[in-house]
Coordinates of C-alpha atoms in Angstrom, one line a residue:
M133 CA 2.2 11.4 5.2
P134 CA 0.5 9.1 2.4
T135 CA 1.8 5.5 0.6
D136 CA -0.5 3.5 2.0
S137 CA -12.4 -0.4 14.1
P138 CA -13.3 -1.6 17.7
A139 CA -10.3 -3.5 18.9
P140 CA -10.7 -7.1 17.9
A141 CA -13.4 -9.4 19.7
D142 CA -10.8 -11.7 21.4
T143 CA -8.3 -8.7 22.9
P144 CA -10.3 -5.4 23.5
R145 CA -7.7 -2.5 24.0
T146 CA -10.1 0.6 23.7
P147 CA -13.3 1.9 25.0
P148 CA -16.4 1.2 22.9
A149 CA -17.0 3.1 20.0
P150 CA -18.8 6.5 19.7
A151 CA -22.4 5.9 18.8
E152 CA -22.0 7.8 15.1
Q153 CA -19.3 5.1 14.2
V154 CA -20.4 2.2 12.4
P155 CA -18.4 -0.3 14.5
A156 CA -18.0 -4.1 12.7
P157 CA -20.3 -6.5 14.0
A158 CA -18.8 -8.8 17.0
P159 CA -19.6 -12.2 15.3
E160 CA -18.1 -11.3 12.4
R161 CA -14.3 -12.6 13.3
A162 CA -16.0 -16.5 13.7
A163 CA -17.5 -16.2 10.7
H164 CA -14.1 -15.4 8.2
R165 CA -13.2 -18.9 8.7
D166 CA -13.8 -21.4 6.1
P167 CA -12.5 -23.9 4.0
G168 CA -11.5 -22.0 1.0
P169 CA -7.7 -20.5 0.3
G170 CA -8.6 -17.8 2.6
P171 CA -11.2 -16.5 5.1
T172 CA -14.6 -15.0 4.0
L173 CA -17.9 -13.6 5.3
R174 CA -21.3 -15.9 5.4
D175 CA -23.8 -13.8 3.3
S176 CA -25.7 -13.8 6.6
D177 CA -23.8 -11.4 7.7
A178 CA -24.9 -8.5 5.8
P179 CA -25.7 -5.4 7.7
A180 CA -29.3 -4.3 8.4
P181 CA -30.9 -3.3 5.5
D182 CA -31.2 0.6 6.9
A183 CA -27.9 0.4 7.9
P184 CA -25.3 2.1 5.3
R185 CA -23.5 -0.2 3.2
G186 CA -20.5 -0.4 1.2
Y187 CA -18.2 2.3 0.7
R188 CA -21.1 4.7 2.5
A189 CA -20.9 2.3 5.5
V190 CA -16.8 3.1 5.8
F191 CA -17.6 7.2 5.1
A192 CA -19.9 6.7 8.1
V193 CA -17.3 6.4 10.4
V194 CA -16.2 9.6 11.9
E195 CA -12.9 8.6 12.7
F196 CA -12.1 7.1 9.2
R197 CA -13.3 10.7 7.5
A198 CA -10.4 12.2 9.2
V199 CA -7.8 9.5 8.3
F200 CA -9.1 9.9 5.1
A201 CA -8.6 13.5 4.4
A202 CA -5.6 13.5 6.1
H203 CA -4.3 11.1 3.4
L204 CA -5.3 12.8 0.3
L205 CA -4.1 16.3 1.5
S206 CA -0.7 14.8 2.4
L207 CA -0.6 12.9 -1.0
L208 CA -1.3 15.3 -3.1
G209 CA 1.5 17.4 -1.3
V210 CA 3.6 14.9 -1.7
V211 CA 3.4 14.5 -5.2
V212 CA 3.4 18.2 -6.1
S213 CA 6.7 18.6 -4.0
E214 CA 8.1 15.6 -5.9
L215 CA 8.0 17.0 -9.1
A216 CA 8.7 20.4 -7.8
L217 CA 11.8 19.1 -5.9
T218 CA 13.2 17.5 -9.3
V219 CA 12.7 20.6 -11.1
L220 CA 14.7 22.7 -8.4
V221 CA 17.5 19.9 -8.8
Y222 CA 17.4 20.2 -12.3
D223 CA 17.6 24.1 -12.3
L224 CA 20.3 24.2 -9.6
T225 CA 22.5 21.6 -11.1
G226 CA 21.4 21.2 -14.9
S227 CA 22.1 17.5 -14.7
P228 CA 19.5 15.0 -15.8
L229 CA 20.9 12.4 -13.4
L230 CA 20.6 13.8 -10.2
S231 CA 17.1 15.0 -11.5
A232 CA 16.5 11.2 -12.2
L233 CA 17.8 10.3 -8.8
T234 CA 15.6 12.5 -7.0
F235 CA 12.5 10.4 -8.2
A236 CA 14.6 7.3 -7.4
L237 CA 15.1 8.0 -3.5
G238 CA 11.7 8.4 -2.9
L239 CA 11.6 4.4 -3.2
L240 CA 14.8 3.3 -2.2
P241 CA 14.4 4.1 1.5
Y242 CA 11.6 2.4 1.8
I243 CA 13.3 -0.9 2.8
V244 CA 15.6 0.9 5.2
G245 CA 12.7 2.7 7.1
G246 CA 10.3 -0.6 6.8
T247 CA 13.0 -2.6 8.1
L248 CA 14.8 -0.9 10.7
F249 CA 12.2 1.6 12.2
A250 CA 9.0 -1.0 12.0
G251 CA 8.9 -1.4 15.7
V252 CA 7.7 2.3 16.0
A253 CA 4.4 1.5 14.4
D254 CA 3.5 -1.1 17.6
R255 CA 5.7 0.1 20.4
Y256 CA 3.8 3.1 20.7
P257 CA 0.5 4.8 20.3
A258 CA -0.7 4.9 16.9
R259 CA -2.1 8.3 16.6
R260 CA 1.7 9.8 18.3
V261 CA 3.1 7.6 15.5
L262 CA 1.5 9.4 12.8
V263 CA 1.5 12.7 14.0
V264 CA 4.7 12.9 14.9
C265 CA 5.5 11.6 11.3
D266 CA 3.8 14.3 9.6
L267 CA 5.8 16.7 12.0
L268 CA 9.0 15.6 11.2
C269 CA 8.2 15.4 7.0
A270 CA 6.7 19.1 7.4
A271 CA 10.3 19.7 9.2
C272 CA 12.5 18.3 6.5
V273 CA 10.5 19.9 3.7
A274 CA 10.5 23.2 5.4
V275 CA 14.4 22.8 5.4
M276 CA 14.1 22.2 1.5
L277 CA 13.0 25.8 0.8
V278 CA 16.1 27.7 2.6
P279 CA 18.1 28.6 -0.6
A280 CA 20.9 27.9 1.7
T281 CA 20.6 24.3 1.6
P282 CA 22.7 22.3 -1.0
V283 CA 21.5 19.9 -3.3
A284 CA 23.3 17.4 -1.3
G285 CA 21.3 18.4 1.5
L286 CA 18.0 18.2 -0.6
L287 CA 18.7 14.8 -1.8
A288 CA 19.6 13.5 2.2
L289 CA 15.7 15.5 3.4
R290 CA 14.0 13.3 0.6
C291 CA 15.9 10.1 1.7
L292 CA 14.8 10.9 5.3
V293 CA 10.9 11.9 4.3
A294 CA 11.0 8.5 2.3
A295 CA 12.4 6.7 4.9
V296 CA 9.7 7.7 7.4
A297 CA 6.8 7.0 4.8
P298 CA 6.4 3.1 5.2
V299 CA 6.3 3.8 8.8
F300 CA 3.4 6.1 8.4
T301 CA 1.6 3.9 6.1
G302 CA 1.8 0.6 8.1
T303 CA 0.9 2.1 11.5
R304 CA -2.1 3.5 9.5
M305 CA -2.7 0.3 8.2
A306 CA -2.7 -1.6 11.5
A307 CA -5.2 1.7 12.8
L308 CA -7.4 1.2 10.5
T309 CA -8.3 -2.2 12.6
D310 CA -8.8 -0.6 15.4
I311 CA -11.2 2.7 13.7
L312 CA -13.1 -0.1 11.1
G313 CA -12.7 -3.2 13.0
E314 CA -11.1 -6.1 11.0
G315 CA -14.0 -6.8 8.6
D316 CA -15.3 -5.9 5.5
L317 CA -15.1 -2.1 6.9
Y318 CA -11.9 -2.3 7.1
V319 CA -11.4 -4.1 3.8
L320 CA -13.4 -1.2 2.0
G321 CA -11.0 1.5 4.1
R322 CA -8.2 0.7 2.7
S323 CA -9.7 0.1 -0.8
L324 CA -10.8 3.9 -1.0
L325 CA -6.9 4.7 0.4
R326 CA -5.5 2.8 -2.3
I327 CA -8.0 4.5 -5.1
V328 CA -7.4 7.8 -3.8
S329 CA -3.1 7.5 -4.1
Q330 CA -4.0 6.4 -7.6
S331 CA -6.2 9.0 -8.5
A332 CA -3.4 11.2 -6.8
M333 CA -0.7 10.0 -8.7
L334 CA -3.3 11.7 -12.2
I335 CA -4.5 14.6 -10.3
G336 CA -1.3 15.6 -8.8
F337 CA 1.3 15.5 -11.2
G338 CA -1.4 17.7 -13.4
A339 CA -1.8 20.3 -10.5
G340 CA 2.0 20.1 -9.7
G341 CA 2.6 21.4 -13.8
V342 CA 0.0 24.1 -13.0
L343 CA 1.6 25.4 -10.0
L344 CA 4.9 25.5 -11.3
T345 CA 3.7 27.6 -14.2
V346 CA 3.0 30.4 -11.7
L347 CA 5.3 29.5 -9.0
S348 CA 9.0 28.8 -8.4
P349 CA 10.4 25.4 -7.5
R350 CA 10.4 25.9 -4.1
G351 CA 7.1 28.0 -4.1
A352 CA 5.4 24.6 -5.1
I353 CA 7.4 22.8 -2.6
T354 CA 5.7 25.4 0.0
V355 CA 2.4 23.3 -0.6
T356 CA 3.5 20.5 1.1
V357 CA 4.6 21.9 4.5
V358 CA 1.2 23.1 4.3
T359 CA -0.7 19.6 3.5
F360 CA 1.6 17.9 6.1
L361 CA 0.6 20.2 8.7
C362 CA -3.2 19.9 8.1
S363 CA -2.8 15.9 7.7
A364 CA -0.9 16.3 11.7
A365 CA -3.4 18.3 12.7
L366 CA -6.5 16.1 11.4
L367 CA -5.1 13.2 12.7
R368 CA -4.7 14.7 15.9
F369 CA -8.1 16.1 16.7
G370 CA -10.0 13.8 14.5
T371 CA -8.7 10.6 16.0
R372 CA -9.1 8.9 19.2
D373 CA -5.8 8.3 21.5
R374 CA -5.1 4.5 21.6
P375 CA -2.2 2.0 23.6
A376 CA 0.5 0.9 21.7
R377 CA 0.1 -2.7 20.6
A378 CA 2.9 -4.4 21.8
T379 CA 4.3 -3.2 25.5
T380 CA 8.2 -3.1 26.3
G381 CA 8.1 -4.1 29.6
D382 CA 9.3 -7.2 30.1
G383 CA 13.0 -6.7 29.1
G384 CA 11.6 -4.3 26.0
G385 CA 15.0 -4.1 24.1
T386 CA 16.1 -1.4 21.7
L387 CA 13.5 -0.5 18.8
L388 CA 16.1 -1.9 15.7
K389 CA 16.0 -5.4 18.2
E390 CA 12.0 -5.1 18.4
S391 CA 12.2 -4.2 14.7
L392 CA 14.4 -7.1 13.2
S393 CA 12.7 -9.5 15.4
G394 CA 9.2 -8.6 14.0
A395 CA 10.4 -8.9 10.5
R396 CA 11.5 -12.3 11.3
L397 CA 8.5 -13.4 12.9
V398 CA 6.4 -12.5 10.1
L399 CA 8.8 -13.5 7.4
G400 CA 8.9 -17.1 9.3
D401 CA 5.3 -17.6 9.3
R402 CA 4.6 -19.8 6.4
R403 CA 1.1 -18.3 5.7
I404 CA 1.6 -14.6 6.3
R405 CA 5.0 -15.0 3.8
A406 CA 3.3 -16.4 1.1
L407 CA 0.4 -13.8 1.5
M408 CA 3.1 -11.1 1.7
L409 CA 4.8 -12.6 -1.8
L410 CA 1.4 -12.2 -3.1
F411 CA 1.0 -8.7 -2.6
W412 CA 4.8 -8.0 -3.8
L413 CA 5.5 -10.4 -7.2
P414 CA 2.5 -9.0 -9.2
A415 CA 3.1 -5.5 -8.3
M416 CA 7.1 -6.1 -9.3
F417 CA 6.2 -7.5 -13.1
V418 CA 3.0 -5.4 -13.6
V419 CA 5.6 -2.2 -14.1
A420 CA 7.3 -2.9 -16.5
P421 CA 5.4 -1.4 -19.4
E422 CA 5.6 2.0 -17.3
A423 CA 8.8 1.9 -17.0
L424 CA 9.3 1.3 -20.3
A425 CA 6.4 3.7 -21.7
A426 CA 9.0 6.5 -22.9
P427 CA 10.8 4.0 -25.2
Y428 CA 7.8 2.0 -26.5
A429 CA 5.7 5.6 -27.4
D430 CA 8.9 6.9 -29.5
A431 CA 9.0 2.7 -31.0
I432 CA 5.7 2.9 -32.3
G433 CA 5.9 6.7 -32.8
A434 CA 3.6 7.5 -31.0
S435 CA 3.1 11.7 -29.9
P436 CA 3.9 12.8 -26.3
A437 CA 0.3 12.9 -25.4
A438 CA -0.1 9.4 -26.3
L439 CA 2.7 8.8 -23.5
G440 CA 0.6 10.2 -21.2
L441 CA -2.0 7.9 -21.9
L442 CA 0.0 4.8 -21.8
L443 CA 1.3 6.2 -18.1
C444 CA -2.6 6.8 -17.4
A445 CA -4.0 3.5 -18.4
M446 CA -3.1 0.9 -15.8
A447 CA -4.2 3.4 -13.2
V448 CA -7.5 4.0 -14.5
G449 CA -8.0 0.6 -14.7
H450 CA -7.4 -0.3 -11.2
I451 CA -9.3 2.3 -10.1
G452 CA -12.4 1.2 -12.1
A453 CA -11.8 -2.5 -11.1
E454 CA -11.5 -1.3 -7.0
L455 CA -14.8 0.3 -7.2
F456 CA -16.5 -2.3 -8.9
V457 CA -15.1 -4.8 -6.7
G458 CA -15.0 -3.0 -3.3
S459 CA -19.3 -1.7 -4.2
A460 CA -21.3 -4.9 -6.6
L461 CA -19.0 -8.0 -4.9
S462 CA -20.2 -9.2 -1.6
P463 CA -17.1 -10.3 0.8
R464 CA -17.5 -14.3 -0.2
N465 CA -17.0 -13.6 -3.7
R466 CA -14.2 -10.7 -3.0
S467 CA -12.5 -13.9 -1.2
R468 CA -13.3 -16.0 -4.0
I469 CA -11.6 -14.3 -6.9
V470 CA -8.5 -13.4 -5.5
L471 CA -6.4 -16.3 -6.4
P472 CA -8.3 -16.2 -9.6
V473 CA -7.3 -12.7 -10.6
A474 CA -4.1 -12.9 -9.3
A475 CA -2.7 -15.7 -11.4
A476 CA -4.7 -13.9 -14.3
G477 CA -3.5 -10.5 -13.9
L478 CA -0.6 -10.2 -15.9
L479 CA -2.0 -12.2 -18.8
P480 CA -3.0 -9.2 -20.7
L481 CA 1.0 -8.2 -21.1
L482 CA 1.1 -11.0 -23.4
V483 CA -0.5 -8.5 -26.0
Y484 CA 3.2 -7.1 -26.0
V485 CA 4.6 -9.8 -28.3
V486 CA 3.0 -8.8 -31.1
R487 CA 3.9 -5.0 -30.6
P488 CA 0.9 -3.1 -30.3
G489 CA -0.4 -0.1 -31.3
L490 CA -1.6 2.7 -29.4
P491 CA -5.1 1.2 -28.9
L492 CA -4.3 -1.8 -28.4
A493 CA -1.6 -1.1 -25.6
L494 CA -3.6 1.6 -24.0
A495 CA -6.6 -1.9 -23.2
A496 CA -3.7 -3.8 -22.2
L497 CA -2.4 -2.0 -19.8
A498 CA -5.7 -1.0 -18.5
L499 CA -6.9 -4.8 -17.9
A500 CA -3.8 -5.2 -16.6
G501 CA -4.9 -2.3 -13.7
A502 CA -8.0 -4.2 -13.3
G503 CA -6.1 -7.4 -12.0
A504 CA -4.9 -5.9 -9.1
A505 CA -8.5 -5.5 -7.9
Y506 CA -7.5 -9.0 -6.2
V507 CA -5.9 -7.1 -3.3
I508 CA -9.6 -6.0 -1.8
G509 CA -10.0 -9.5 -1.0
L510 CA -6.4 -10.3 -0.2
D511 CA -6.4 -7.2 2.5
Q512 CA -8.7 -9.5 4.6
W513 CA -6.5 -12.7 4.7
F514 CA -3.6 -10.5 5.3
V515 CA -5.1 -9.0 8.6
D516 CA -6.9 -12.2 9.4
A517 CA -3.4 -14.4 9.3
V518 CA -1.3 -11.2 11.3
P519 CA -1.5 -11.3 15.6
Q520 CA -2.4 -7.5 16.9
E521 CA 0.7 -7.5 18.5
L522 CA 3.0 -7.8 15.2
R523 CA -0.1 -6.3 13.2
G524 CA 2.0 -2.4 12.9
R525 CA 5.4 -4.1 12.0
A526 CA 3.6 -6.2 9.5
M527 CA 2.2 -3.7 7.6
T528 CA 5.4 -1.6 7.5
L529 CA 7.0 -4.1 6.1
L530 CA 4.5 -5.1 3.6
T531 CA 4.8 -1.4 2.6
A532 CA 8.5 -0.8 2.5
G533 CA 8.6 -4.3 0.3
L534 CA 5.7 -3.3 -1.8
M535 CA 7.7 -0.2 -3.0
T536 CA 11.2 -1.9 -2.8
V537 CA 9.9 -4.7 -5.4
Q538 CA 8.1 -1.8 -7.6
G539 CA 11.4 0.2 -7.7
L540 CA 13.6 -3.2 -8.6
G541 CA 11.2 -4.5 -11.2
M542 CA 11.5 -0.5 -12.9
A543 CA 15.4 -1.0 -12.9
L544 CA 15.5 -4.7 -14.0
A545 CA 12.6 -3.5 -17.3
G546 CA 15.1 -0.8 -17.8
L547 CA 18.1 -3.0 -17.5
A548 CA 16.6 -5.4 -19.9
A549 CA 15.6 -3.2 -22.4
E550 CA 19.1 -2.3 -22.8
F551 CA 19.4 -5.8 -24.5
F552 CA 16.0 -6.7 -26.4
P553 CA 13.2 -4.7 -27.7
V554 CA 11.0 -3.3 -25.6
H555 CA 7.6 -4.8 -26.6
Q556 CA 9.5 -8.5 -25.9
V557 CA 10.7 -7.0 -22.4
V558 CA 7.0 -6.1 -21.4
A559 CA 5.7 -9.3 -22.9
G560 CA 8.6 -11.0 -21.2
S561 CA 7.4 -9.5 -17.7
G562 CA 4.1 -11.1 -18.2
I563 CA 5.0 -14.2 -18.7
I564 CA 7.9 -14.7 -15.8
G565 CA 5.3 -12.8 -13.8
T566 CA 2.4 -15.1 -14.6
V567 CA 4.8 -18.7 -13.6
C568 CA 5.6 -16.8 -10.5
T569 CA 2.2 -15.8 -9.3
L570 CA 0.9 -19.7 -10.1
L571 CA 3.7 -21.0 -8.0
L572 CA 2.3 -18.6 -5.1
V573 CA -1.1 -19.1 -5.5
A574 CA -0.8 -22.9 -5.3
E575 CA 1.3 -22.1 -1.8
V576 CA -1.2 -19.9 -0.7
R577 CA -3.9 -22.5 -0.9
R578 CA -1.3 -25.1 0.7
T579 CA -1.3 -22.7 3.8
A580 CA -5.2 -22.0 3.7
P581 CA -6.6 -22.5 7.3
G582 CA -7.8 -26.0 7.6
R583 CA -5.4 -27.1 5.3
M584 CA -1.8 -26.8 7.0
S585 CA -1.5 -28.8 10.1
D586 CA 0.7 -27.5 13.0
T587 CA 4.2 -29.1 12.1
E588 CA 4.0 -28.0 8.3
G589 CA 2.9 -24.0 9.5
R590 CA 5.2 -24.0 12.3
D591 CA 8.0 -22.1 11.4
G592 CA 8.3 -20.5 14.5
A593 CA 5.0 -18.5 14.5
D594 CA 2.6 -21.3 13.5
R595 CA 0.1 -20.4 16.1
H596 CA -0.7 -17.1 14.8
V597 CA -2.0 -18.6 11.9
T598 CA -3.9 -21.3 13.5
S599 CA -5.4 -19.6 16.3
R600 CA -6.4 -16.7 14.4

């Protein structure tokens, strides 16, 4: 499935890592705290000169290589299948609406799966959850290949795969803290998975287009079955089996109850809620130019090739900035840039006020994409704020909310474009988004460790902030 360390020193849950792995240093946890808006590492905590550094240190961890390969395979398969399934539905129905709905159904069920099934991520061992999710998705896609499957069945199966996706992604995000630790290796590991996701969108649609020239839509969808099975095998045999994060022995309760109670605990914590919104809000507004790329290209008289550039520019900016921040900046400096970059990230969209031509629009989109690099430091703050027993549910909810707000942002941008010129809608998204982000940045500062009293933080879960 796409989307998407040794145990923490305070609550060890797994045996020591094998010798070939590069575990996070034991003192790192204590080094995270400083009086700033979020936790940082001391520069003196840098690895030894002869140890792998940066992204190379992440790839030195054997288990992460398996997770990375599984992510790459399944993500490419999903992108190819999305394109092929859209073509298949259009061939069967001739309906542009149903064809477009096929894409939309890849986003809408996220909030359902992420809210109702989030408890799976903490209730069961991570490796088992990941493998079962991959096998379930492979089975759903295999049924899509049956010629007798009706269009309604294809759409229902698409919904099921999308509902499973946030559980898989949240479980994998939480499992990375077991594989890579809770410090810099985890942050860089998450960064690599994001870079792969952005790159797969650029490569996958191109590969899917090529496949559809030599294969039928169902033939192209077959590729996804294979990638899901390969991902399941890599995760099953390439990662260690670890116990579940949460136990259900004390009265347990139903999975639904655990999922909803986890959501209440996560969203009831003022610090975690603020950090989660800092992931969500900028993402909701930054999708406007992508959602309106086709009508904007038409408005400025750009060619279809130019439309492709408009759709790729933001991803290119994101990949370049994330690689730079992850490899060139220290953990302390990555923490320092989180709030300034988040606050300014949507400002490039204001260029659309003057209805820019293609070169200026591409530059603005690349800069807006580069603004997303603040999430590297934000990842560290988030994992520090969330207690281990809630981590799977918190990260599942984070993933589900992120996909949902992006879908909502696209829909709202399209609705606004029915009444206002496209360039004004994009510029308005930049203005409104910047104002909302500035208010949120102020809240994140107020909830920083050491700046919030127990009474201010106690929405039912303040101990998760102050004790971690």
